[in-house]
Coordinates of C-alpha atoms in Angstrom, one line a residue:
X12 CA 0.1 -0.1 -0.2
X13 CA 0.9 3.8 -0.4
X14 CA 0.1 6.2 2.0
X15 CA 1.0 9.5 3.4
X16 CA -0.3 11.0 6.7
X17 CA 0.7 14.7 8.1
X18 CA 0.1 15.8 11.2
X19 CA 0.4 19.7 12.1
X20 CA -0.4 21.4 15.8
X21 CA -0.4 24.7 16.6
X22 CA -0.8 26.1 20.4
X23 CA -1.3 29.5 21.7
X24 CA -0.4 29.5 25.8
X25 CA -1.2 31.2 28.5
X26 CA 0.3 31.1 32.2
X27 CA 0.3 32.8 35.2
X28 CA 3.0 32.6 38.1
X29 CA 2.3 33.8 41.6
X30 CA 5.2 33.5 44.6
X31 CA 5.4 34.5 48.1
X32 CA 7.9 33.1 50.7
X33 CA 7.5 29.4 50.7
X34 CA 4.9 29.2 48.1
X35 CA 5.4 29.3 44.5
X36 CA 2.3 28.6 41.9
X37 CA 2.3 28.4 38.3
X38 CA -1.1 27.3 36.3
X39 CA -2.0 27.7 32.9
X40 CA -4.2 27.0 29.5
X41 CA -3.0 26.3 26.4
X42 CA -5.6 26.1 23.2
X43 CA -4.2 23.6 20.7
X44 CA -5.3 23.2 17.0
X45 CA -4.2 19.8 15.1
X46 CA -4.5 19.2 11.3
X47 CA -4.6 15.7 10.4
X48 CA -4.2 14.6 6.8
X49 CA -4.0 11.0 5.5
X50 CA -3.6 10.3 1.7
X51 CA -3.9 6.9 0.5
X52 CA -3.1 5.9 -3.2
X53 CA -3.0 2.2 -3.1
X54 CA -4.7 -0.1 -2.9
X55 CA -7.6 2.6 -3.0
X56 CA -7.6 6.4 -4.0
X57 CA -8.7 8.4 -0.8
X58 CA -8.2 11.4 1.4
X59 CA -9.0 12.2 5.0
X60 CA -8.8 15.5 6.6
X61 CA -9.7 15.9 10.3
X62 CA -9.1 19.1 12.4
X63 CA -9.0 19.0 16.4
X64 CA -9.5 21.6 18.6
X65 CA -8.0 21.0 22.4
X66 CA -7.6 23.0 25.4
X67 CA -5.0 21.8 27.7
X68 CA -4.6 22.8 31.4
X69 CA -1.3 22.6 33.5
X70 CA -0.6 23.8 37.1
X71 CA 2.1 23.3 39.4
X72 CA 2.5 24.4 43.2
X73 CA 5.6 24.1 45.1
X74 CA 6.1 24.4 49.0
X75 CA 9.8 24.7 50.5
X76 CA 10.1 24.0 54.1
X77 CA 13.5 24.9 54.0
X78 CA 16.0 24.9 50.8
X79 CA 17.1 21.6 51.8
X80 CA 13.5 20.2 52.0
X81 CA 10.4 20.7 49.6
X82 CA 7.0 19.5 48.3
X83 CA 5.9 19.8 44.5
X84 CA 2.7 18.8 43.2
X85 CA 2.2 19.3 39.0
X86 CA -0.5 18.7 36.3
X87 CA -0.7 18.8 32.7
X88 CA -2.8 17.3 29.7
X89 CA -1.3 17.0 26.0
X90 CA -2.4 14.8 23.1
X91 CA -1.2 11.9 21.2
X92 CA -2.3 11.5 17.6
X93 CA -2.8 7.9 15.9
X94 CA 0.2 6.5 14.1
X95 CA 0.3 6.1 10.3
X96 CA 0.0 2.7 10.7
X97 CA -3.1 3.0 13.0
X98 CA -4.7 5.1 10.0
X99 CA -4.1 2.9 7.4
X100 CA -7.2 1.0 6.1
X101 CA -5.8 -1.8 4.7
X102 CA -5.8 -5.2 5.9
X103 CA -2.6 -7.0 6.7
X104 CA -2.2 -10.9 5.9
X105 CA 0.8 -11.5 6.2
X106 CA -0.2 -13.6 9.6
X107 CA -3.4 -15.8 8.0
X108 CA -4.5 -16.4 11.7
X109 CA -3.9 -12.8 13.2
X110 CA -5.0 -10.1 10.8
X111 CA -4.8 -6.5 11.2
X112 CA -6.0 -3.6 9.8
X113 CA -5.9 0.4 10.4
X114 CA -9.0 2.8 11.1
X115 CA -8.9 6.3 9.5
X116 CA -11.6 7.3 12.2
X117 CA -9.4 7.3 15.1
X118 CA -9.2 10.2 17.2
X119 CA -6.1 12.0 19.1
X120 CA -6.1 10.9 22.9
X121 CA -6.0 13.0 25.8
X122 CA -3.7 12.5 28.7
X123 CA -3.6 13.8 32.1
X124 CA -0.7 13.5 34.4
X125 CA -1.0 14.2 38.1
X126 CA 2.7 13.9 40.1
X127 CA 3.7 14.5 43.8
X128 CA 7.4 14.8 44.7
X129 CA 9.1 15.6 48.1
X130 CA 12.5 16.0 48.2
X131 CA 14.6 16.1 51.4
X132 CA 18.4 16.4 51.9
X133 CA 21.0 16.8 54.9
X134 CA 24.0 17.8 54.0
X135 CA 25.3 17.7 57.4
X136 CA 24.7 13.7 57.4
X137 CA 25.3 13.4 54.1
X138 CA 21.6 12.0 53.8
X139 CA 18.7 12.4 50.9
X140 CA 15.2 11.3 50.7
X141 CA 13.1 11.4 47.7
X142 CA 9.3 10.0 47.1
X143 CA 7.4 10.1 43.8
X144 CA 3.5 9.8 43.3
X145 CA 2.1 10.0 40.1
X146 CA -1.2 8.9 37.9
X147 CA -1.9 8.9 34.5
X148 CA -5.5 9.1 33.0
X149 CA -6.3 8.9 29.4
X150 CA -9.8 9.7 27.2
X151 CA -9.9 8.3 23.9
X152 CA -6.9 6.2 24.4
X153 CA -6.1 3.9 21.4
X154 CA -6.8 0.6 22.2
X155 CA -7.0 -3.0 19.9
X156 CA -10.6 -4.0 19.2
X157 CA -10.2 -7.7 17.8
X158 CA -12.8 -10.3 16.2
X159 CA -12.6 -13.7 16.5
X160 CA -14.4 -15.5 13.7
X161 CA -16.8 -18.0 14.9
X162 CA -17.0 -19.6 11.5
X163 CA -14.9 -19.0 8.1
X164 CA -15.8 -15.2 7.0
X165 CA -15.3 -13.2 4.2
X166 CA -14.0 -9.6 5.6
X167 CA -12.8 -8.1 2.5
X168 CA -12.8 -8.9 -1.1
X169 CA -10.2 -12.1 -1.5
X170 CA -9.6 -12.0 1.8
X171 CA -10.8 -14.9 3.9
X172 CA -10.7 -15.2 7.9
X173 CA -10.6 -18.8 8.9
X174 CA -13.0 -19.8 11.8
X175 CA -11.1 -19.1 15.0
X176 CA -9.0 -16.8 13.5
X177 CA -8.7 -13.2 14.4
X178 CA -8.6 -9.4 13.1
X179 CA -7.7 -6.4 15.1
X180 CA -8.2 -2.8 14.4
X181 CA -7.5 0.0 16.5
X182 CA -10.5 2.3 18.3
X183 CA -10.8 4.9 20.7
X184 CA -12.0 4.1 24.3
X185 CA -11.6 5.4 27.7
X186 CA -10.8 3.8 31.3
X187 CA -7.1 3.7 30.9
X188 CA -5.1 4.6 33.9
X189 CA -1.4 4.2 35.6
X190 CA -0.5 5.0 39.3
X191 CA 3.2 4.6 40.1
X192 CA 5.8 5.1 43.1
X193 CA 8.9 5.6 43.7
X194 CA 10.7 6.0 47.0
X195 CA 14.6 6.2 47.4
X196 CA 16.9 7.3 50.7
X197 CA 20.8 7.0 50.7
X198 CA 22.9 7.5 53.7
X199 CA 26.8 7.1 54.3
X200 CA 28.4 4.0 55.9
X201 CA 31.9 5.5 57.1
X202 CA 33.6 1.8 58.1
X203 CA 33.4 1.1 54.4
X204 CA 33.7 4.6 53.0
X205 CA 30.7 4.0 50.8
X206 CA 27.4 5.1 50.2
X207 CA 24.2 3.0 50.5
X208 CA 20.9 3.6 48.2
X209 CA 17.8 2.1 48.8
X210 CA 15.0 2.2 46.6
X211 CA 11.3 0.7 46.4
X212 CA 9.0 1.3 43.7
X213 CA 5.4 0.0 42.6
X214 CA 3.3 0.6 39.8
X215 CA -0.5 -0.5 38.9
X216 CA -2.1 -0.3 35.1
X217 CA -5.2 -0.9 33.8
X218 CA -5.6 -1.0 29.8
X219 CA -8.9 -1.7 28.1
X220 CA -9.5 -4.0 25.3
X221 CA -12.3 -5.2 23.2
X222 CA -13.1 -8.7 22.1
X223 CA -16.3 -9.5 19.9
X224 CA -17.8 -5.9 21.2
X225 CA -17.3 -6.8 24.3
X226 CA -15.2 -4.3 26.5
X227 CA -12.4 -6.2 28.5
X228 CA -9.5 -4.5 31.0
X229 CA -6.4 -6.0 31.6
X230 CA -5.0 -5.1 34.8
X231 CA -1.5 -5.4 35.7
X232 CA 0.8 -4.4 39.0
X233 CA 4.7 -4.3 39.6
X234 CA 6.9 -3.9 42.6
X235 CA 10.1 -3.4 42.8
X236 CA 13.4 -3.2 45.5
X237 CA 16.4 -1.9 45.0
X238 CA 19.9 -1.4 46.7
X239 CA 22.9 0.1 45.6
X240 CA 26.3 0.6 47.3
X241 CA 28.8 3.3 45.7
X242 CA 32.1 4.1 47.2
X243 CA 35.1 6.9 46.1
X244 CA 37.6 4.7 47.2
X245 CA 40.2 7.3 45.5
X246 CA 40.4 9.8 42.9
X247 CA 40.9 7.3 40.2
X248 CA 38.3 4.2 41.5
X249 CA 34.6 4.7 42.1

């Protein structure tokens, strides 16, 4: 197939900043105008053009307990456009048991990110503590919609989907979110002239999917624990 896609976005942003003593606030709005144009010459000749209008807010708030300790909360939003592969309405039958095709009616998604971060450094004791808690929520998230053939089915001229085989195409769906956390603490150990870093991380993820028109959710979680020992034995060795 022969396919060309063009995505151009332009944005106008305004922001407001307020700072007093230990508080620092910054907030703003962006108006984004995006144009998506798809031109397909083969196997069919077609042109599709779309315009997206978005209002994207962002904000951050920081509080400084001291020069070494601060708390920061930030929020931002953004758009992701569908890729060229996702937009091509061409059936790929390279694998006869798992066919794929694109969807020219896809919309761009809307990502919302919220993060909370705390940092504390003790220069006298040479210790540091860092904690992060964040999340992402997406609207019009691009997922796969899969059809599993209950019997041999003709899905396009000259293309047969055998019983039990499947064809999938991308569609927009809601319900995606991701939560993540990370904690790190470092401290010196004078006896071995080293510094120890301990970290703990975790994440929870939910991704929607559609199988034979039924909406499903794939849930996954992850937990991580790490330790690192670093040492400056001499000027030449770390």
